[in-house]
């Protein structure tokens, strides 16, 4: 890789607070930076995405920006119309319901597989993730604003639960769905009080997983996801977006 290209990648990664080494190309670095700004609501729904302005913001040329935007169109995070350019996708009720349904169908299944297939290394990883998350999760219920550290550790705990499944491709899909659902949380929740009801579930999940109680752990996670859907639904004019169980 040419030094200039490497320097540009590092510049974009640093500006977007990405971990070093996560991007191999300039387009990938811009894509991840843009994706992060959309998912964290730094770029709110409906924001017009000017190629010129984004090029100036990230300090890169127009080509990697356009390629990154088209990649995010494929993910459903960016929309485009002839003569209207690119925009951040709206916070659509139907898409959120679909994401929650996917999470409800797949994540408990992966948890069950982890409990059957995960070894000692996986269990230690779950213990480390919970130990890191538990102190900050104890703050939920008050009026502190949602923060990056809580979001990061919350996601890490949930992903640790399913990473023992032996199905990395499915875990990667679950990660993408989880990150997009987190976007809705950031949009509709101003502080940690909205997550007060979830704290006992995190503790229960940890206890059930470490004790090997597969059925109870899967049921608890399924209910936890249903409760998440209900909390989000309050912010969509009271609409019921709870994912219906498979029949």
PDB file of C-alpha atoms in Angstrom:
ATOM      1  CA  UNK A   1       0.000   0.000   0.000  1.00  0.00           C
ATOM      2  CA  UNK A   2       1.371   3.408  -1.000  1.00  0.00           C
ATOM      3  CA  UNK A   3       2.378   5.601   1.920  1.00  0.00           C
ATOM      4  CA  UNK A   4       0.019   8.406   0.839  1.00  0.00           C
ATOM      5  CA  UNK A   5      -2.944   6.034   0.724  1.00  0.00           C
ATOM      6  CA  UNK A   6      -2.044   4.588   4.123  1.00  0.00           C
ATOM      7  CA  UNK A   7      -1.739   8.073   5.591  1.00  0.00           C
ATOM      8  CA  UNK A   8      -5.162   9.008   4.171  1.00  0.00           C
ATOM      9  CA  UNK A   9      -6.748   5.901   5.689  1.00  0.00           C
ATOM     10  CA  UNK A  10      -5.234   6.694   9.082  1.00  0.00           C
ATOM     11  CA  UNK A  11      -6.402  10.324   8.773  1.00  0.00           C
ATOM     12  CA  UNK A  12     -10.008   9.280   8.098  1.00  0.00           C
ATOM     13  CA  UNK A  13      -9.943   6.631  10.838  1.00  0.00           C
ATOM     14  CA  UNK A  14      -8.607   9.112  13.386  1.00  0.00           C
ATOM     15  CA  UNK A  15     -11.135  11.773  12.418  1.00  0.00           C
ATOM     16  CA  UNK A  16     -14.018   9.309  12.714  1.00  0.00           C
ATOM     17  CA  UNK A  17     -12.722   7.706  15.946  1.00  0.00           C
ATOM     18  CA  UNK A  18     -12.289   4.332  14.232  1.00  0.00           C
ATOM     19  CA  UNK A  19      -9.892   1.753  15.608  1.00  0.00           C
ATOM     20  CA  UNK A  20      -6.555   1.619  13.839  1.00  0.00           C
ATOM     21  CA  UNK A  21      -6.301  -1.179  11.285  1.00  0.00           C
ATOM     22  CA  UNK A  22     -10.054  -1.699  10.785  1.00  0.00           C
ATOM     23  CA  UNK A  23      -9.982  -0.367   7.211  1.00  0.00           C
ATOM     24  CA  UNK A  24      -7.803  -1.744   4.417  1.00  0.00           C
ATOM     25  CA  UNK A  25      -8.715   0.764   1.693  1.00  0.00           C
ATOM     26  CA  UNK A  26      -9.573   4.443   1.597  1.00  0.00           C
ATOM     27  CA  UNK A  27     -13.116   3.681   0.414  1.00  0.00           C
ATOM     28  CA  UNK A  28     -13.587   1.265   3.321  1.00  0.00           C
ATOM     29  CA  UNK A  29     -12.317   3.867   5.784  1.00  0.00           C
ATOM     30  CA  UNK A  30     -14.774   6.464   4.452  1.00  0.00           C
ATOM     31  CA  UNK A  31     -17.593   3.897   4.412  1.00  0.00           C
ATOM     32  CA  UNK A  32     -16.972   2.979   8.044  1.00  0.00           C
ATOM     33  CA  UNK A  33     -16.688   6.624   9.054  1.00  0.00           C
ATOM     34  CA  UNK A  34     -19.940   7.519   7.306  1.00  0.00           C
ATOM     35  CA  UNK A  35     -21.650   4.414   8.658  1.00  0.00           C
ATOM     36  CA  UNK A  36     -20.626   5.332  12.177  1.00  0.00           C
ATOM     37  CA  UNK A  37     -21.900   8.892  11.765  1.00  0.00           C
ATOM     38  CA  UNK A  38     -25.270   7.593  10.524  1.00  0.00           C
ATOM     39  CA  UNK A  39     -25.639   4.916  13.208  1.00  0.00           C
ATOM     40  CA  UNK A  40     -24.695   7.276  16.037  1.00  0.00           C
ATOM     41  CA  UNK A  41     -27.132   9.889  14.674  1.00  0.00           C
ATOM     42  CA  UNK A  42     -24.324  12.401  14.195  1.00  0.00           C
ATOM     43  CA  UNK A  43     -25.964  12.564  10.756  1.00  0.00           C
ATOM     44  CA  UNK A  44     -29.711  12.557  11.563  1.00  0.00           C
ATOM     45  CA  UNK A  45     -32.350  10.947   9.326  1.00  0.00           C
ATOM     46  CA  UNK A  46     -33.039  12.957   6.199  1.00  0.00           C
ATOM     47  CA  UNK A  47     -29.699  14.791   6.201  1.00  0.00           C
ATOM     48  CA  UNK A  48     -28.542  15.638   2.682  1.00  0.00           C
ATOM     49  CA  UNK A  49     -25.158  14.070   1.985  1.00  0.00           C
ATOM     50  CA  UNK A  50     -23.126  16.282  -0.313  1.00  0.00           C
ATOM     51  CA  UNK A  51     -20.172  14.523  -1.915  1.00  0.00           C
ATOM     52  CA  UNK A  52     -18.222  17.773  -1.926  1.00  0.00           C
ATOM     53  CA  UNK A  53     -18.897  18.549   1.731  1.00  0.00           C
ATOM     54  CA  UNK A  54     -18.123  14.994   2.816  1.00  0.00           C
ATOM     55  CA  UNK A  55     -14.880  15.050   0.815  1.00  0.00           C
ATOM     56  CA  UNK A  56     -13.859  18.211   2.633  1.00  0.00           C
ATOM     57  CA  UNK A  57     -14.967  16.833   6.014  1.00  0.00           C
ATOM     58  CA  UNK A  58     -12.964  13.619   5.714  1.00  0.00           C
ATOM     59  CA  UNK A  59     -10.098  15.161   3.749  1.00  0.00           C
ATOM     60  CA  UNK A  60     -10.361  12.763   0.792  1.00  0.00           C
ATOM     61  CA  UNK A  61     -11.291  12.885  -2.886  1.00  0.00           C
ATOM     62  CA  UNK A  62     -14.784  12.524  -4.301  1.00  0.00           C
ATOM     63  CA  UNK A  63     -14.349   8.955  -5.628  1.00  0.00           C
ATOM     64  CA  UNK A  64     -14.035   7.104  -2.266  1.00  0.00           C
ATOM     65  CA  UNK A  65     -16.922   9.189  -0.908  1.00  0.00           C
ATOM     66  CA  UNK A  66     -19.223   8.215  -3.799  1.00  0.00           C
ATOM     67  CA  UNK A  67     -18.209   4.555  -3.502  1.00  0.00           C
ATOM     68  CA  UNK A  68     -18.847   4.641   0.250  1.00  0.00           C
ATOM     69  CA  UNK A  69     -22.265   6.258  -0.243  1.00  0.00           C
ATOM     70  CA  UNK A  70     -23.332   3.625  -2.758  1.00  0.00           C
ATOM     71  CA  UNK A  71     -22.198   0.915  -0.370  1.00  0.00           C
ATOM     72  CA  UNK A  72     -24.406   2.397   2.372  1.00  0.00           C
ATOM     73  CA  UNK A  73     -27.303   2.606  -0.089  1.00  0.00           C
ATOM     74  CA  UNK A  74     -26.952  -1.168  -0.345  1.00  0.00           C
ATOM     75  CA  UNK A  75     -27.210  -1.443   3.456  1.00  0.00           C
ATOM     76  CA  UNK A  76     -30.326   0.715   3.547  1.00  0.00           C
ATOM     77  CA  UNK A  77     -28.660   3.437   5.606  1.00  0.00           C
ATOM     78  CA  UNK A  78     -28.529   5.946   2.759  1.00  0.00           C
ATOM     79  CA  UNK A  79     -31.094   6.686   0.045  1.00  0.00           C
ATOM     80  CA  UNK A  80     -30.675   8.245  -3.383  1.00  0.00           C
ATOM     81  CA  UNK A  81     -33.033   9.689  -5.968  1.00  0.00           C
ATOM     82  CA  UNK A  82     -32.365  11.127  -9.398  1.00  0.00           C
ATOM     83  CA  UNK A  83     -31.822  14.876  -9.207  1.00  0.00           C
ATOM     84  CA  UNK A  84     -31.974  14.790  -5.403  1.00  0.00           C
ATOM     85  CA  UNK A  85     -28.646  13.202  -4.482  1.00  0.00           C
ATOM     86  CA  UNK A  86     -27.920  11.186  -1.355  1.00  0.00           C
ATOM     87  CA  UNK A  87     -29.704  11.454   1.997  1.00  0.00           C
ATOM     88  CA  UNK A  88     -29.494   9.632   5.330  1.00  0.00           C
ATOM     89  CA  UNK A  89     -32.301   7.078   5.401  1.00  0.00           C
ATOM     90  CA  UNK A  90     -35.306   7.915   7.541  1.00  0.00           C
ATOM     91  CA  UNK A  91     -36.105   6.204  10.841  1.00  0.00           C
ATOM     92  CA  UNK A  92     -38.728   3.946   9.354  1.00  0.00           C
ATOM     93  CA  UNK A  93     -41.121   2.025  11.628  1.00  0.00           C
ATOM     94  CA  UNK A  94     -41.334  -0.893   9.213  1.00  0.00           C
ATOM     95  CA  UNK A  95     -37.573  -1.293   8.957  1.00  0.00           C
ATOM     96  CA  UNK A  96     -37.181  -1.245  12.728  1.00  0.00           C
ATOM     97  CA  UNK A  97     -39.875  -3.921  13.077  1.00  0.00           C
ATOM     98  CA  UNK A  98     -38.065  -6.058  10.486  1.00  0.00           C
ATOM     99  CA  UNK A  99     -34.724  -5.663  12.242  1.00  0.00           C
ATOM    100  CA  UNK A 100     -36.237  -6.627  15.592  1.00  0.00           C
ATOM    101  CA  UNK A 101     -37.899  -9.672  14.029  1.00  0.00           C
ATOM    102  CA  UNK A 102     -34.588 -10.780  12.535  1.00  0.00           C
ATOM    103  CA  UNK A 103     -32.888 -10.289  15.879  1.00  0.00           C
ATOM    104  CA  UNK A 104     -35.650 -12.242  17.671  1.00  0.00           C
ATOM    105  CA  UNK A 105     -35.395 -15.178  15.280  1.00  0.00           C
ATOM    106  CA  UNK A 106     -31.605 -15.405  15.049  1.00  0.00           C
ATOM    107  CA  UNK A 107     -29.983 -14.150  18.257  1.00  0.00           C
ATOM    108  CA  UNK A 108     -31.656 -16.606  20.703  1.00  0.00           C
ATOM    109  CA  UNK A 109     -30.826 -19.429  18.293  1.00  0.00           C
ATOM    110  CA  UNK A 110     -27.171 -18.369  18.269  1.00  0.00           C
ATOM    111  CA  UNK A 111     -27.186 -18.157  22.066  1.00  0.00           C
ATOM    112  CA  UNK A 112     -28.462 -21.727  22.289  1.00  0.00           C
ATOM    113  CA  UNK A 113     -25.758 -22.850  19.876  1.00  0.00           C
ATOM    114  CA  UNK A 114     -23.140 -21.039  21.964  1.00  0.00           C
ATOM    115  CA  UNK A 115     -24.272 -22.815  25.113  1.00  0.00           C
ATOM    116  CA  UNK A 116     -24.007 -26.161  23.322  1.00  0.00           C
ATOM    117  CA  UNK A 117     -20.795 -25.517  21.399  1.00  0.00           C
ATOM    118  CA  UNK A 118     -18.914 -22.802  23.274  1.00  0.00           C
ATOM    119  CA  UNK A 119     -15.977 -23.908  25.351  1.00  0.00           C
ATOM    120  CA  UNK A 120     -14.108 -22.476  28.296  1.00  0.00           C
ATOM    121  CA  UNK A 121     -12.616 -19.642  26.228  1.00  0.00           C
ATOM    122  CA  UNK A 122     -16.077 -18.465  25.210  1.00  0.00           C
ATOM    123  CA  UNK A 123     -17.349 -18.535  28.788  1.00  0.00           C
ATOM    124  CA  UNK A 124     -14.346 -16.523  29.944  1.00  0.00           C
ATOM    125  CA  UNK A 125     -15.023 -13.998  27.161  1.00  0.00           C
ATOM    126  CA  UNK A 126     -18.632 -13.652  28.376  1.00  0.00           C
ATOM    127  CA  UNK A 127     -17.393 -13.129  31.930  1.00  0.00           C
ATOM    128  CA  UNK A 128     -14.975 -10.404  30.792  1.00  0.00           C
ATOM    129  CA  UNK A 129     -17.660  -8.663  28.733  1.00  0.00           C
ATOM    130  CA  UNK A 130     -20.107  -8.675  31.644  1.00  0.00           C
ATOM    131  CA  UNK A 131     -17.459  -7.516  34.125  1.00  0.00           C
ATOM    132  CA  UNK A 132     -16.689  -4.537  31.870  1.00  0.00           C
ATOM    133  CA  UNK A 133     -20.365  -3.729  31.219  1.00  0.00           C
ATOM    134  CA  UNK A 134     -21.893  -4.250  34.667  1.00  0.00           C
ATOM    135  CA  UNK A 135     -20.488  -1.110  36.398  1.00  0.00           C
ATOM    136  CA  UNK A 136     -21.775   1.245  33.716  1.00  0.00           C
ATOM    137  CA  UNK A 137     -25.036  -0.701  33.344  1.00  0.00           C
ATOM    138  CA  UNK A 138     -25.642  -0.005  37.032  1.00  0.00           C
ATOM    139  CA  UNK A 139     -26.194   3.636  36.041  1.00  0.00           C
ATOM    140  CA  UNK A 140     -29.344   2.925  34.011  1.00  0.00           C
ATOM    141  CA  UNK A 141     -32.529   4.328  35.436  1.00  0.00           C
ATOM    142  CA  UNK A 142     -31.152   7.794  36.097  1.00  0.00           C
ATOM    143  CA  UNK A 143     -31.178  10.818  33.805  1.00  0.00           C
ATOM    144  CA  UNK A 144     -27.614  10.624  32.558  1.00  0.00           C
ATOM    145  CA  UNK A 145     -27.455  10.892  28.769  1.00  0.00           C
ATOM    146  CA  UNK A 146     -26.811   7.781  26.723  1.00  0.00           C
ATOM    147  CA  UNK A 147     -23.092   7.675  26.037  1.00  0.00           C
ATOM    148  CA  UNK A 148     -20.668   5.947  23.732  1.00  0.00           C
ATOM    149  CA  UNK A 149     -19.146   3.816  26.482  1.00  0.00           C
ATOM    150  CA  UNK A 150     -22.513   2.362  27.527  1.00  0.00           C
ATOM    151  CA  UNK A 151     -23.428   1.669  23.887  1.00  0.00           C
ATOM    152  CA  UNK A 152     -20.064   0.022  23.174  1.00  0.00           C
ATOM    153  CA  UNK A 153     -20.041  -2.210  26.258  1.00  0.00           C
ATOM    154  CA  UNK A 154     -23.732  -3.075  25.889  1.00  0.00           C
ATOM    155  CA  UNK A 155     -23.151  -4.271  22.340  1.00  0.00           C
ATOM    156  CA  UNK A 156     -19.981  -6.139  23.341  1.00  0.00           C
ATOM    157  CA  UNK A 157     -21.872  -8.058  26.043  1.00  0.00           C
ATOM    158  CA  UNK A 158     -24.702  -9.087  23.721  1.00  0.00           C
ATOM    159  CA  UNK A 159     -22.299 -10.158  20.989  1.00  0.00           C
ATOM    160  CA  UNK A 160     -20.125 -12.100  23.450  1.00  0.00           C
ATOM    161  CA  UNK A 161     -23.199 -14.193  24.310  1.00  0.00           C
ATOM    162  CA  UNK A 162     -23.481 -15.505  20.744  1.00  0.00           C
ATOM    163  CA  UNK A 163     -19.861 -15.661  19.607  1.00  0.00           C
ATOM    164  CA  UNK A 164     -19.478 -19.213  20.926  1.00  0.00           C
ATOM    165  CA  UNK A 165     -21.958 -20.486  18.331  1.00  0.00           C
ATOM    166  CA  UNK A 166     -19.287 -21.391  15.802  1.00  0.00           C
ATOM    167  CA  UNK A 167     -21.173 -19.422  13.115  1.00  0.00           C
ATOM    168  CA  UNK A 168     -19.180 -16.212  12.558  1.00  0.00           C
ATOM    169  CA  UNK A 169     -21.116 -15.174   9.430  1.00  0.00           C
ATOM    170  CA  UNK A 170     -24.412 -15.278  11.348  1.00  0.00           C
ATOM    171  CA  UNK A 171     -22.835 -13.386  14.255  1.00  0.00           C
ATOM    172  CA  UNK A 172     -21.642 -10.701  11.830  1.00  0.00           C
ATOM    173  CA  UNK A 173     -25.189 -10.287  10.489  1.00  0.00           C
ATOM    174  CA  UNK A 174     -26.506 -10.063  14.041  1.00  0.00           C
ATOM    175  CA  UNK A 175     -23.912  -7.365  14.735  1.00  0.00           C
ATOM    176  CA  UNK A 176     -25.113  -5.313  11.756  1.00  0.00           C
ATOM    177  CA  UNK A 177     -28.771  -5.586  12.834  1.00  0.00           C
ATOM    178  CA  UNK A 178     -27.855  -4.694  16.396  1.00  0.00           C
ATOM    179  CA  UNK A 179     -25.921  -1.613  15.318  1.00  0.00           C
ATOM    180  CA  UNK A 180     -28.816  -0.344  13.224  1.00  0.00           C
ATOM    181  CA  UNK A 181     -31.329  -0.954  16.035  1.00  0.00           C
ATOM    182  CA  UNK A 182     -28.998   1.057  18.285  1.00  0.00           C
ATOM    183  CA  UNK A 183     -29.490   3.966  15.886  1.00  0.00           C
ATOM    184  CA  UNK A 184     -33.174   4.017  16.820  1.00  0.00           C
ATOM    185  CA  UNK A 185     -32.289   3.968  20.511  1.00  0.00           C
ATOM    186  CA  UNK A 186     -30.105   7.031  20.053  1.00  0.00           C
ATOM    187  CA  UNK A 187     -32.852   8.813  18.153  1.00  0.00           C
ATOM    188  CA  UNK A 188     -35.674   8.129  20.598  1.00  0.00           C
ATOM    189  CA  UNK A 189     -33.910   8.027  23.971  1.00  0.00           C
ATOM    190  CA  UNK A 190     -32.311  11.052  25.561  1.00  0.00           C
ATOM    191  CA  UNK A 191     -30.992   9.351  28.681  1.00  0.00           C
ATOM    192  CA  UNK A 192     -30.305   6.041  30.390  1.00  0.00           C
ATOM    193  CA  UNK A 193     -33.665   5.965  32.170  1.00  0.00           C
ATOM    194  CA  UNK A 194     -35.239   4.337  29.118  1.00  0.00           C
ATOM    195  CA  UNK A 195     -33.056   1.249  29.695  1.00  0.00           C
ATOM    196  CA  UNK A 196     -34.034   0.781  33.348  1.00  0.00           C
ATOM    197  CA  UNK A 197     -36.138  -2.274  32.574  1.00  0.00           C
ATOM    198  CA  UNK A 198     -33.315  -4.021  30.723  1.00  0.00           C
ATOM    199  CA  UNK A 199     -30.772  -4.091  33.557  1.00  0.00           C
ATOM    200  CA  UNK A 200     -32.229  -7.148  35.390  1.00  0.00           C
ATOM    201  CA  UNK A 201     -32.244  -9.059  32.091  1.00  0.00           C
ATOM    202  CA  UNK A 202     -28.523  -8.485  31.586  1.00  0.00           C
ATOM    203  CA  UNK A 203     -27.784  -9.842  35.057  1.00  0.00           C
ATOM    204  CA  UNK A 204     -30.143 -12.787  34.578  1.00  0.00           C
ATOM    205  CA  UNK A 205     -28.646 -13.636  31.184  1.00  0.00           C
ATOM    206  CA  UNK A 206     -25.161 -13.681  32.641  1.00  0.00           C
ATOM    207  CA  UNK A 207     -26.190 -15.956  35.518  1.00  0.00           C
ATOM    208  CA  UNK A 208     -28.103 -18.334  33.229  1.00  0.00           C
ATOM    209  CA  UNK A 209     -25.298 -18.533  30.677  1.00  0.00           C
ATOM    210  CA  UNK A 210     -22.586 -19.138  33.243  1.00  0.00           C
ATOM    211  CA  UNK A 211     -24.713 -21.862  34.857  1.00  0.00           C
ATOM    212  CA  UNK A 212     -25.408 -23.508  31.480  1.00  0.00           C
ATOM    213  CA  UNK A 213     -29.208 -23.133  31.672  1.00  0.00           C
ATOM    214  CA  UNK A 214     -29.815 -23.131  27.930  1.00  0.00           C
ATOM    215  CA  UNK A 215     -33.632 -23.097  27.792  1.00  0.00           C
ATOM    216  CA  UNK A 216     -34.017 -20.377  30.415  1.00  0.00           C
ATOM    217  CA  UNK A 217     -31.256 -18.258  28.844  1.00  0.00           C
ATOM    218  CA  UNK A 218     -32.867 -18.471  25.390  1.00  0.00           C
ATOM    219  CA  UNK A 219     -36.294 -17.588  26.816  1.00  0.00           C
ATOM    220  CA  UNK A 220     -34.853 -14.642  28.748  1.00  0.00           C
ATOM    221  CA  UNK A 221     -33.082 -13.267  25.679  1.00  0.00           C
ATOM    222  CA  UNK A 222     -36.236 -13.639  23.569  1.00  0.00           C
ATOM    223  CA  UNK A 223     -38.280 -11.733  26.145  1.00  0.00           C
ATOM    224  CA  UNK A 224     -35.530  -9.113  26.409  1.00  0.00           C
ATOM    225  CA  UNK A 225     -35.739  -8.484  22.650  1.00  0.00           C
ATOM    226  CA  UNK A 226     -39.547  -8.280  22.837  1.00  0.00           C
ATOM    227  CA  UNK A 227     -39.249  -5.715  25.632  1.00  0.00           C
ATOM    228  CA  UNK A 228     -36.802  -3.722  23.507  1.00  0.00           C
ATOM    229  CA  UNK A 229     -39.384  -3.664  20.721  1.00  0.00           C
ATOM    230  CA  UNK A 230     -42.036  -2.428  23.119  1.00  0.00           C
ATOM    231  CA  UNK A 231     -39.812   0.396  24.412  1.00  0.00           C
ATOM    232  CA  UNK A 232     -39.024   1.548  20.886  1.00  0.00           C
ATOM    233  CA  UNK A 233     -42.690   1.334  19.901  1.00  0.00           C
ATOM    234  CA  UNK A 234     -43.622   4.021  22.409  1.00  0.00           C
ATOM    235  CA  UNK A 235     -41.690   6.505  20.284  1.00  0.00           C
ATOM    236  CA  UNK A 236     -43.584   5.640  17.094  1.00  0.00           C
ATOM    237  CA  UNK A 237     -46.973   7.125  17.978  1.00  0.00           C
ATOM    238  CA  UNK A 238     -47.722   4.192  20.219  1.00  0.00           C
ATOM    239  CA  UNK A 239     -47.583   1.778  17.297  1.00  0.00           C
ATOM    240  CA  UNK A 240     -47.047  -1.873  18.089  1.00  0.00           C
ATOM    241  CA  UNK A 241     -43.755  -2.889  16.500  1.00  0.00           C
ATOM    242  CA  UNK A 242     -43.272  -6.008  18.630  1.00  0.00           C
ATOM    243  CA  UNK A 243     -41.983  -8.867  16.476  1.00  0.00           C
ATOM    244  CA  UNK A 244     -44.595 -11.594  16.234  1.00  0.00           C
ATOM    245  CA  UNK A 245     -43.403 -15.087  17.209  1.00  0.00           C
ATOM    246  CA  UNK A 246     -42.881 -17.562  14.399  1.00  0.00           C
ATOM    247  CA  UNK A 247     -45.866 -19.831  13.866  1.00  0.00           C
TER     248      UNK A 247
END
